[in-house]
Amino acid sequence: MKRMLSGIKPTGQLTLGNYIGALRNFVSYQDDYEMIVFIANLHCITEYQDPADLRKNLTDAVALYLACGLDPNKSTIFLQTDVHAHAELGYIMACNTYLGELNRMTQFKDKSAKGEKNMTAGLYTYPCLMAADILLYDANYVPVGEDQKQHVELTRDIAQRFNNKYGETFVIPEPLIAKVGARIMSLSDPSKKMSKSDETNKGCIYLLDDLKTARKKIMSAVTDSIGVIQLDKANQPGLYNLIEIASALSGRTMEDIVNEYSGQGYGKLKTYVADVVCSEMEKIQNRYNEIIASRQIEKILIDGAEKASKIADKTLQDVKKKIGLEIKY
Ligand code: TYM
């Protein structure tokens, strides 16, 4: 069975973008692949997090993984910091990555272009830790949204370079990006990705938003003045985004949705999108509440970390041996 690995950074609450672009795909792959999914809590602290908020977000993220359908009997689920090999291989990867490569990473470039102050060294070397996350597990595939593709490509370059230098060590992973929903855009500014760091709080739906709030965000989503329901991503990006969201969640094609609503007003289509989103969120939230009440999270994480450590520690040992970092006593 081929192996898949992915993670989500619980900086704030998980979003509809995380669900559509990543989480729901993890769930659908877990029957056919050996699935390893972790909570990237080390990646979170590349920017300051309030400790109490972070703790809550971590628990919520695990509960949401489960609520969205990840099954601990099928998938290995764990917290990044519970498997120490991540940080250690992350450092080794940083020693095998060139500054030029990190300078080209768009996430980092965008942040520095915005003139953000107090950017940390951790934020800069973040892709090296992400490479370690993936390479520790010999993952064949990495299911991610569009924005993470560049990081997986860098991981491939680092792995290939390492293999050339030290001999066959790492499996070269492939990014797996879904055809629909790989880049869900902000509802208030469809030129931007829907993101946890949404300042207006209007553009981003959080999976734990109450349903009224979620519906309101969709009904007031920015569209255009063209007024025709069709698929024109360049000129009607907001409308296209709404149709894509509904398509991803309903399993209908975008064309099918357009056919049903063509000739009608945007309000009708928005109501349909809100119905689809809210019905999915309601199911997730009900399961989330049950999971929080059942107090099963801790045990799942302990078991997951134990399983993950066995794989990760073996890779790390091999890497250290190949580099010449160990003395045999
Ligand atoms: P993160 O936490 O930003 O996002 C988690 C996953 O959700 C996807 N995603 C989206 N997909 C579609 N539309 C959106 N608006 C949207 N927003 C987010 C992301 O593409 C991602 O797949 N660096 C990673 C976490 C990570 C990781 C890893 C992933 C750390 N180590 C190893 C894979 C493998 C991140 O920050 O994702």
Tab-separated table of C-alpha atoms and ligand atoms in Angstrom:
chain	number	residue	atom	x	y	z
A	1	MET	CA	0.000	0.000	0.000
A	2	LYS	CA	1.392	3.397	-0.954
A	3	ARG	CA	1.869	5.863	1.854
A	4	MET	CA	0.431	9.356	2.133
A	5	LEU	CA	1.280	12.069	4.587
A	6	SER	CA	-0.082	15.505	5.304
A	7	GLY	CA	-0.533	18.026	8.070
A	8	ILE	CA	-2.434	21.144	8.995
A	9	LYS	CA	-1.070	24.051	10.971
A	10	PRO	CA	-3.567	24.920	13.716
A	11	THR	CA	-2.826	28.632	13.704
A	12	GLY	CA	-6.304	29.703	14.716
A	13	GLN	CA	-9.325	27.593	13.880
A	14	LEU	CA	-9.496	25.295	10.853
A	15	THR	CA	-11.239	26.818	7.861
A	16	LEU	CA	-13.539	25.719	5.082
A	17	GLY	CA	-10.477	26.101	2.803
A	18	ASN	CA	-8.551	23.575	4.928
A	19	TYR	CA	-11.495	21.227	4.750
A	20	ILE	CA	-12.098	21.440	1.024
A	21	GLY	CA	-8.450	21.689	-0.058
A	22	ALA	CA	-7.050	19.102	2.324
A	23	LEU	CA	-8.962	17.463	5.158
A	24	ARG	CA	-11.852	15.947	3.220
A	25	ASN	CA	-9.327	14.483	0.768
A	26	PHE	CA	-7.384	12.844	3.609
A	27	VAL	CA	-10.614	11.175	4.635
A	28	SER	CA	-11.361	9.880	1.157
A	29	TYR	CA	-7.817	8.532	0.729
A	30	GLN	CA	-7.596	6.674	4.028
A	31	ASP	CA	-9.194	3.502	2.662
A	32	ASP	CA	-6.764	3.109	-0.209
A	33	TYR	CA	-3.525	4.438	1.237
A	34	GLU	CA	-1.572	4.165	4.421
A	35	MET	CA	-2.490	7.604	5.736
A	36	ILE	CA	-0.370	9.591	8.172
A	37	VAL	CA	-1.830	12.901	9.294
A	38	PHE	CA	-0.401	15.165	11.924
A	39	ILE	CA	-1.049	18.494	13.589
A	40	ALA	CA	1.813	20.802	12.617
A	41	ASN	CA	2.109	22.578	15.945
A	42	LEU	CA	5.804	23.427	15.485
A	43	HIS	CA	4.910	25.222	12.268
A	44	CYS	CA	2.400	27.290	14.231
A	45	ILE	CA	4.957	28.935	16.454
A	46	THR	CA	6.870	30.452	13.557
A	47	GLU	CA	4.597	33.352	14.501
A	48	TYR	CA	3.608	34.260	18.064
A	49	GLN	CA	0.550	32.405	19.369
A	50	ASP	CA	-1.196	33.118	22.600
A	51	PRO	CA	-0.425	29.917	24.602
A	52	ALA	CA	-3.996	29.415	25.867
A	53	ASP	CA	-5.439	29.933	22.386
A	54	LEU	CA	-2.875	27.590	20.888
A	55	ARG	CA	-3.720	24.827	23.361
A	56	LYS	CA	-7.421	25.139	22.518
A	57	ASN	CA	-6.728	25.242	18.781
A	58	LEU	CA	-4.669	22.057	18.994
A	59	THR	CA	-7.450	20.152	20.715
A	60	ASP	CA	-10.019	21.532	18.311
A	61	ALA	CA	-7.902	20.597	15.321
A	62	VAL	CA	-7.654	16.957	16.438
A	63	ALA	CA	-11.371	16.875	17.231
A	64	LEU	CA	-12.099	18.303	13.786
A	65	TYR	CA	-9.845	15.760	12.073
A	66	LEU	CA	-11.975	13.070	13.680
A	67	ALA	CA	-15.256	14.904	13.149
A	68	CYS	CA	-14.510	15.260	9.443
A	69	GLY	CA	-14.083	11.508	9.227
A	70	LEU	CA	-10.448	10.613	9.873
A	71	ASP	CA	-10.542	7.230	11.551
A	72	PRO	CA	-7.700	6.422	13.981
A	73	ASN	CA	-8.078	2.741	13.085
A	74	LYS	CA	-7.220	3.540	9.489
A	75	SER	CA	-5.007	6.636	9.774
A	76	THR	CA	-2.113	7.489	12.055
A	77	ILE	CA	-2.961	10.774	13.755
A	78	PHE	CA	-0.490	12.594	15.985
A	79	LEU	CA	0.952	15.864	17.216
A	80	GLN	CA	4.211	16.934	15.554
A	81	THR	CA	5.940	17.706	18.860
A	82	ASP	CA	5.192	14.196	20.143
A	83	VAL	CA	7.601	12.785	17.565
A	84	HIS	CA	10.974	14.350	18.265
A	85	ALA	CA	12.513	13.224	14.998
A	86	HIS	CA	10.693	16.073	13.180
A	87	ALA	CA	12.695	18.822	14.849
A	88	GLU	CA	15.959	16.931	14.546
A	89	LEU	CA	15.593	16.055	10.872
A	90	GLY	CA	14.276	19.588	10.310
A	91	TYR	CA	17.652	20.949	11.403
A	92	ILE	CA	19.502	18.461	9.209
A	93	MET	CA	17.302	19.474	6.266
A	94	ALA	CA	18.092	23.146	6.934
A	95	CYS	CA	21.755	22.211	6.559
A	96	ASN	CA	20.930	20.745	3.165
A	97	THR	CA	18.878	23.664	1.841
A	98	TYR	CA	20.308	26.748	0.139
A	99	LEU	CA	19.342	30.272	1.126
A	100	GLY	CA	18.455	30.945	-2.511
A	101	GLU	CA	15.836	28.194	-2.352
A	102	LEU	CA	14.243	29.604	0.782
A	103	ASN	CA	14.291	33.117	-0.681
A	104	ARG	CA	12.177	31.868	-3.576
A	105	MET	CA	9.373	30.491	-1.388
A	106	THR	CA	6.300	32.582	-2.202
A	107	GLN	CA	4.786	32.364	1.280
A	108	PHE	CA	7.911	33.869	2.767
A	109	LYS	CA	8.331	36.365	-0.080
A	110	ASP	CA	4.721	37.572	0.285
A	111	LYS	CA	5.131	38.131	3.988
A	112	SER	CA	8.385	40.014	3.621
A	113	ALA	CA	6.966	42.048	0.719
A	114	LYS	CA	4.146	43.175	3.022
A	115	GLY	CA	6.873	44.558	5.255
A	116	GLU	CA	5.798	42.422	8.203
A	117	LYS	CA	7.868	43.231	11.216
A	118	ASN	CA	9.420	40.664	13.563
A	119	MET	CA	9.581	37.869	11.050
A	120	THR	CA	11.305	34.951	12.716
A	121	ALA	CA	14.118	32.689	11.571
A	122	GLY	CA	11.655	29.820	12.112
A	123	LEU	CA	9.356	31.273	9.479
A	124	TYR	CA	12.254	31.416	7.044
A	125	THR	CA	13.383	27.828	7.608
A	126	TYR	CA	9.809	26.508	7.801
A	127	PRO	CA	10.065	24.636	4.454
A	128	CYS	CA	13.022	22.644	5.839
A	129	LEU	CA	10.890	21.408	8.724
A	130	MET	CA	8.108	20.602	6.288
A	131	ALA	CA	10.570	18.588	4.186
A	132	ALA	CA	11.533	16.663	7.314
A	133	ASP	CA	7.852	16.006	8.133
A	134	ILE	CA	7.381	14.368	4.761
A	135	LEU	CA	10.709	12.589	4.292
A	136	LEU	CA	10.711	10.941	7.714
A	137	TYR	CA	7.852	8.715	6.602
A	138	ASP	CA	8.899	7.708	3.073
A	139	ALA	CA	5.639	9.257	1.897
A	140	ASN	CA	4.824	8.587	-1.758
A	141	TYR	CA	2.122	11.253	-1.926
A	142	VAL	CA	1.409	14.485	-0.098
A	143	PRO	CA	-2.203	15.645	-0.493
A	144	VAL	CA	-2.273	19.435	-0.138
A	145	GLY	CA	-3.985	22.539	-1.457
A	146	GLU	CA	-2.383	24.544	-4.254
A	147	ASP	CA	-0.531	26.920	-1.906
A	148	GLN	CA	1.635	24.110	-0.493
A	149	LYS	CA	2.763	22.733	-3.850
A	150	GLN	CA	5.938	24.793	-3.895
A	151	HIS	CA	6.938	23.463	-0.478
A	152	VAL	CA	6.487	19.865	-1.619
A	153	GLU	CA	8.516	20.611	-4.732
A	154	LEU	CA	11.325	21.985	-2.593
A	155	THR	CA	11.091	18.817	-0.486
A	156	ARG	CA	11.669	16.776	-3.633
A	157	ASP	CA	14.737	18.860	-4.513
A	158	ILE	CA	16.196	18.528	-1.023
A	159	ALA	CA	15.548	14.773	-0.998
A	160	GLN	CA	17.106	14.257	-4.406
A	161	ARG	CA	20.166	16.261	-3.446
A	162	PHE	CA	20.536	14.309	-0.211
A	163	ASN	CA	20.190	10.989	-2.042
A	164	ASN	CA	22.837	12.040	-4.569
A	165	LYS	CA	25.246	13.103	-1.851
A	166	TYR	CA	24.780	10.338	0.688
A	167	GLY	CA	23.197	7.456	-1.231
A	168	GLU	CA	19.562	6.361	-1.635
A	169	THR	CA	17.819	7.423	1.576
A	170	PHE	CA	14.549	9.213	0.932
A	171	VAL	CA	11.514	8.342	-1.141
A	172	ILE	CA	10.808	11.265	-3.494
A	173	PRO	CA	7.263	12.430	-2.671
A	174	GLU	CA	4.693	13.752	-5.089
A	175	PRO	CA	2.234	16.532	-4.281
A	176	LEU	CA	-1.371	15.461	-4.797
A	177	ILE	CA	-3.642	18.361	-5.602
A	178	ALA	CA	-7.363	17.897	-6.141
A	179	LYS	CA	-8.916	19.167	-9.374
A	180	VAL	CA	-11.713	20.989	-7.571
A	181	GLY	CA	-11.211	23.045	-4.430
A	182	ALA	CA	-7.407	23.250	-4.348
A	183	ARG	CA	-7.552	27.002	-3.824
A	184	ILE	CA	-10.676	28.332	-2.156
A	185	MET	CA	-10.685	32.111	-2.243
A	186	SER	CA	-11.704	34.674	0.360
A	187	LEU	CA	-15.413	35.504	0.275
A	188	SER	CA	-14.714	39.186	0.810
A	189	ASP	CA	-11.802	39.450	-1.626
A	190	PRO	CA	-11.749	36.670	-4.224
A	191	SER	CA	-8.279	37.683	-5.373
A	192	LYS	CA	-6.911	36.307	-2.092
A	193	LYS	CA	-6.844	32.800	-0.679
A	194	MET	CA	-9.343	32.019	2.089
A	195	SER	CA	-7.050	32.071	5.070
A	196	LYS	CA	-7.002	31.807	8.849
A	197	SER	CA	-5.313	35.184	9.011
A	198	ASP	CA	-8.289	36.934	7.416
A	199	GLU	CA	-8.377	40.371	9.007
A	200	THR	CA	-11.960	41.278	8.184
A	201	ASN	CA	-13.372	37.938	9.440
A	202	LYS	CA	-15.868	38.151	6.573
A	203	GLY	CA	-13.889	36.317	3.952
A	204	CYS	CA	-13.149	33.158	5.876
A	205	ILE	CA	-15.553	30.502	7.136
A	206	TYR	CA	-14.272	28.560	10.126
A	207	LEU	CA	-15.528	25.004	10.522
A	208	LEU	CA	-16.758	25.885	13.991
A	209	ASP	CA	-18.502	29.121	12.989
A	210	ASP	CA	-22.110	29.038	14.045
A	211	LEU	CA	-24.259	28.243	11.054
A	212	LYS	CA	-25.984	31.616	10.995
A	213	THR	CA	-22.631	33.371	10.781
A	214	ALA	CA	-21.442	31.039	8.031
A	215	ARG	CA	-24.637	31.615	6.045
A	216	LYS	CA	-24.281	35.370	6.433
A	217	LYS	CA	-20.708	35.286	5.165
A	218	ILE	CA	-21.812	33.418	2.045
A	219	MET	CA	-24.848	35.616	1.405
A	220	SER	CA	-22.660	38.723	1.585
A	221	ALA	CA	-19.796	37.239	-0.462
A	222	VAL	CA	-18.332	39.674	-2.969
A	223	THR	CA	-19.386	38.838	-6.539
A	224	ASP	CA	-19.578	41.202	-9.557
A	225	SER	CA	-21.930	43.428	-11.483
A	226	ILE	CA	-22.077	41.223	-14.592
A	227	GLY	CA	-25.107	39.436	-13.187
A	228	VAL	CA	-24.841	36.272	-15.308
A	229	ILE	CA	-24.324	32.838	-13.780
A	230	GLN	CA	-21.543	31.223	-15.796
A	231	LEU	CA	-18.001	29.951	-15.294
A	232	ASP	CA	-15.694	32.888	-15.981
A	233	LYS	CA	-12.941	32.724	-13.395
A	234	ALA	CA	-11.033	35.754	-14.711
A	235	ASN	CA	-13.977	38.174	-14.741
A	236	GLN	CA	-16.213	36.643	-12.082
A	237	PRO	CA	-13.789	35.175	-9.524
A	238	GLY	CA	-16.179	35.533	-6.571
A	239	LEU	CA	-18.992	33.724	-8.324
A	240	TYR	CA	-16.627	31.048	-9.599
A	241	ASN	CA	-15.361	30.506	-6.056
A	242	LEU	CA	-18.885	30.030	-4.695
A	243	ILE	CA	-19.717	27.505	-7.400
A	244	GLU	CA	-16.449	25.690	-6.746
A	245	ILE	CA	-17.228	25.468	-3.017
A	246	ALA	CA	-20.669	24.018	-3.728
A	247	SER	CA	-19.263	21.619	-6.311
A	248	ALA	CA	-16.553	20.343	-3.956
A	249	LEU	CA	-19.017	19.701	-1.157
A	250	SER	CA	-21.946	18.350	-3.155
A	251	GLY	CA	-19.980	16.205	-5.593
A	252	ARG	CA	-21.858	17.850	-8.480
A	253	THR	CA	-19.849	19.269	-11.364
A	254	MET	CA	-19.548	23.049	-11.585
A	255	GLU	CA	-21.259	22.934	-14.991
A	256	ASP	CA	-24.214	21.080	-13.525
A	257	ILE	CA	-24.675	23.780	-10.871
A	258	VAL	CA	-24.385	26.528	-13.484
A	259	ASN	CA	-27.004	24.812	-15.658
A	260	GLU	CA	-29.444	24.689	-12.775
A	261	TYR	CA	-29.001	28.337	-11.770
A	262	SER	CA	-28.301	30.039	-15.106
A	263	GLY	CA	-30.763	32.821	-15.767
A	264	GLN	CA	-31.464	33.257	-12.051
A	265	GLY	CA	-30.162	35.880	-9.646
A	266	TYR	CA	-26.993	35.545	-7.565
A	267	GLY	CA	-29.125	35.459	-4.403
A	268	LYS	CA	-30.644	32.083	-5.329
A	269	LEU	CA	-27.263	30.585	-6.076
A	270	LYS	CA	-25.832	31.951	-2.837
A	271	THR	CA	-28.705	30.397	-0.907
A	272	TYR	CA	-27.897	27.044	-2.503
A	273	VAL	CA	-24.188	27.382	-1.667
A	274	ALA	CA	-25.055	28.348	1.922
A	275	ASP	CA	-27.375	25.307	2.215
A	276	VAL	CA	-24.649	22.959	1.006
A	277	VAL	CA	-21.989	24.494	3.279
A	278	CYS	CA	-24.212	24.661	6.361
A	279	SER	CA	-25.455	21.113	5.990
A	280	GLU	CA	-21.850	19.846	5.796
A	281	MET	CA	-20.800	22.021	8.735
A	282	GLU	CA	-23.726	20.893	10.830
A	283	LYS	CA	-22.703	17.248	10.479
A	284	ILE	CA	-19.107	18.092	11.328
A	285	GLN	CA	-20.072	20.211	14.334
A	286	ASN	CA	-22.376	17.536	15.755
A	287	ARG	CA	-19.592	14.974	15.591
A	288	TYR	CA	-17.113	17.513	16.962
A	289	ASN	CA	-19.292	18.027	20.044
A	290	GLU	CA	-19.538	14.282	20.617
A	291	ILE	CA	-15.784	13.837	20.261
A	292	ILE	CA	-14.962	16.649	22.691
A	293	ALA	CA	-17.413	15.154	25.205
A	294	SER	CA	-16.011	11.624	24.796
A	295	ARG	CA	-12.475	12.608	25.847
A	296	GLN	CA	-10.859	10.195	23.424
A	297	ILE	CA	-8.357	12.622	21.940
A	298	GLU	CA	-5.462	12.030	24.312
A	299	LYS	CA	-5.405	8.284	23.796
A	300	ILE	CA	-5.614	8.657	20.018
A	301	LEU	CA	-2.636	11.020	20.039
A	302	ILE	CA	-0.540	8.769	22.279
A	303	ASP	CA	-1.189	5.746	20.072
A	304	GLY	CA	-0.601	7.777	16.907
A	305	ALA	CA	2.709	9.178	18.159
A	306	GLU	CA	3.908	5.718	19.107
A	307	LYS	CA	3.154	4.363	15.648
A	308	ALA	CA	4.646	7.403	13.909
A	309	SER	CA	7.806	7.401	16.061
A	310	LYS	CA	8.649	3.861	15.011
A	311	ILE	CA	8.804	4.914	11.368
A	312	ALA	CA	10.351	8.340	11.943
A	313	ASP	CA	13.083	7.191	14.343
A	314	LYS	CA	14.243	4.555	11.900
A	315	THR	CA	14.608	7.113	9.095
A	316	LEU	CA	16.409	9.543	11.368
A	317	GLN	CA	18.884	6.848	12.486
A	318	ASP	CA	19.601	5.991	8.880
A	319	VAL	CA	20.136	9.660	7.989
A	320	LYS	CA	22.509	10.247	10.894
A	321	LYS	CA	24.491	7.160	9.995
A	322	LYS	CA	24.769	8.182	6.362
A	323	ILE	CA	25.933	11.691	7.237
A	324	GLY	CA	28.526	10.365	9.665
A	325	LEU	CA	27.017	11.934	12.763
A	326	GLU	CA	27.311	8.853	14.951
A	327	ILE	CA	30.084	7.026	16.720
A	328	LYS	CA	29.609	3.333	17.346
A	329	TYR	CA	30.479	2.695	21.024
B	1	TYM	P1	-1.976	25.057	6.275
B	1	TYM	O1	-2.200	24.773	7.703
B	1	TYM	O2	-1.830	26.464	5.840
B	1	TYM	O3	-3.121	24.402	5.435
B	1	TYM	C1	-3.474	23.044	5.610
B	1	TYM	C2	-3.937	22.456	4.295
B	1	TYM	O4	-5.074	23.182	3.838
B	1	TYM	C3	-4.841	23.671	2.531
B	1	TYM	N1	-5.502	24.984	2.396
B	1	TYM	C4	-6.336	25.294	1.412
B	1	TYM	N2	-6.789	24.586	0.371
B	1	TYM	C5	-7.671	25.200	-0.457
B	1	TYM	N3	-8.084	26.479	-0.288
B	1	TYM	C6	-7.651	27.224	0.737
B	1	TYM	N4	-8.071	28.475	0.900
B	1	TYM	C7	-6.734	26.634	1.661
B	1	TYM	N5	-6.115	27.083	2.786
B	1	TYM	C8	-5.362	26.051	3.202
B	1	TYM	C9	-3.331	23.792	2.418
B	1	TYM	O5	-2.899	23.781	1.088
B	1	TYM	C10	-2.881	22.579	3.196
B	1	TYM	O6	-2.887	21.415	2.394
B	1	TYM	N6	2.819	23.950	5.724
B	1	TYM	C11	1.510	23.382	5.813
B	1	TYM	C12	1.364	22.383	6.953
B	1	TYM	C13	2.379	21.302	6.889
B	1	TYM	C14	2.390	20.209	5.981
B	1	TYM	C15	3.552	19.464	6.326
B	1	TYM	C16	1.536	19.803	4.955
B	1	TYM	C17	3.460	21.200	7.701
B	1	TYM	N7	4.177	20.085	7.358
B	1	TYM	C18	3.881	18.291	5.627
B	1	TYM	C19	1.890	18.635	4.254
B	1	TYM	C20	3.037	17.907	4.601
B	1	TYM	C21	0.513	24.502	6.077
B	1	TYM	O7	0.844	25.515	6.599
B	1	TYM	O8	-0.740	24.204	5.744
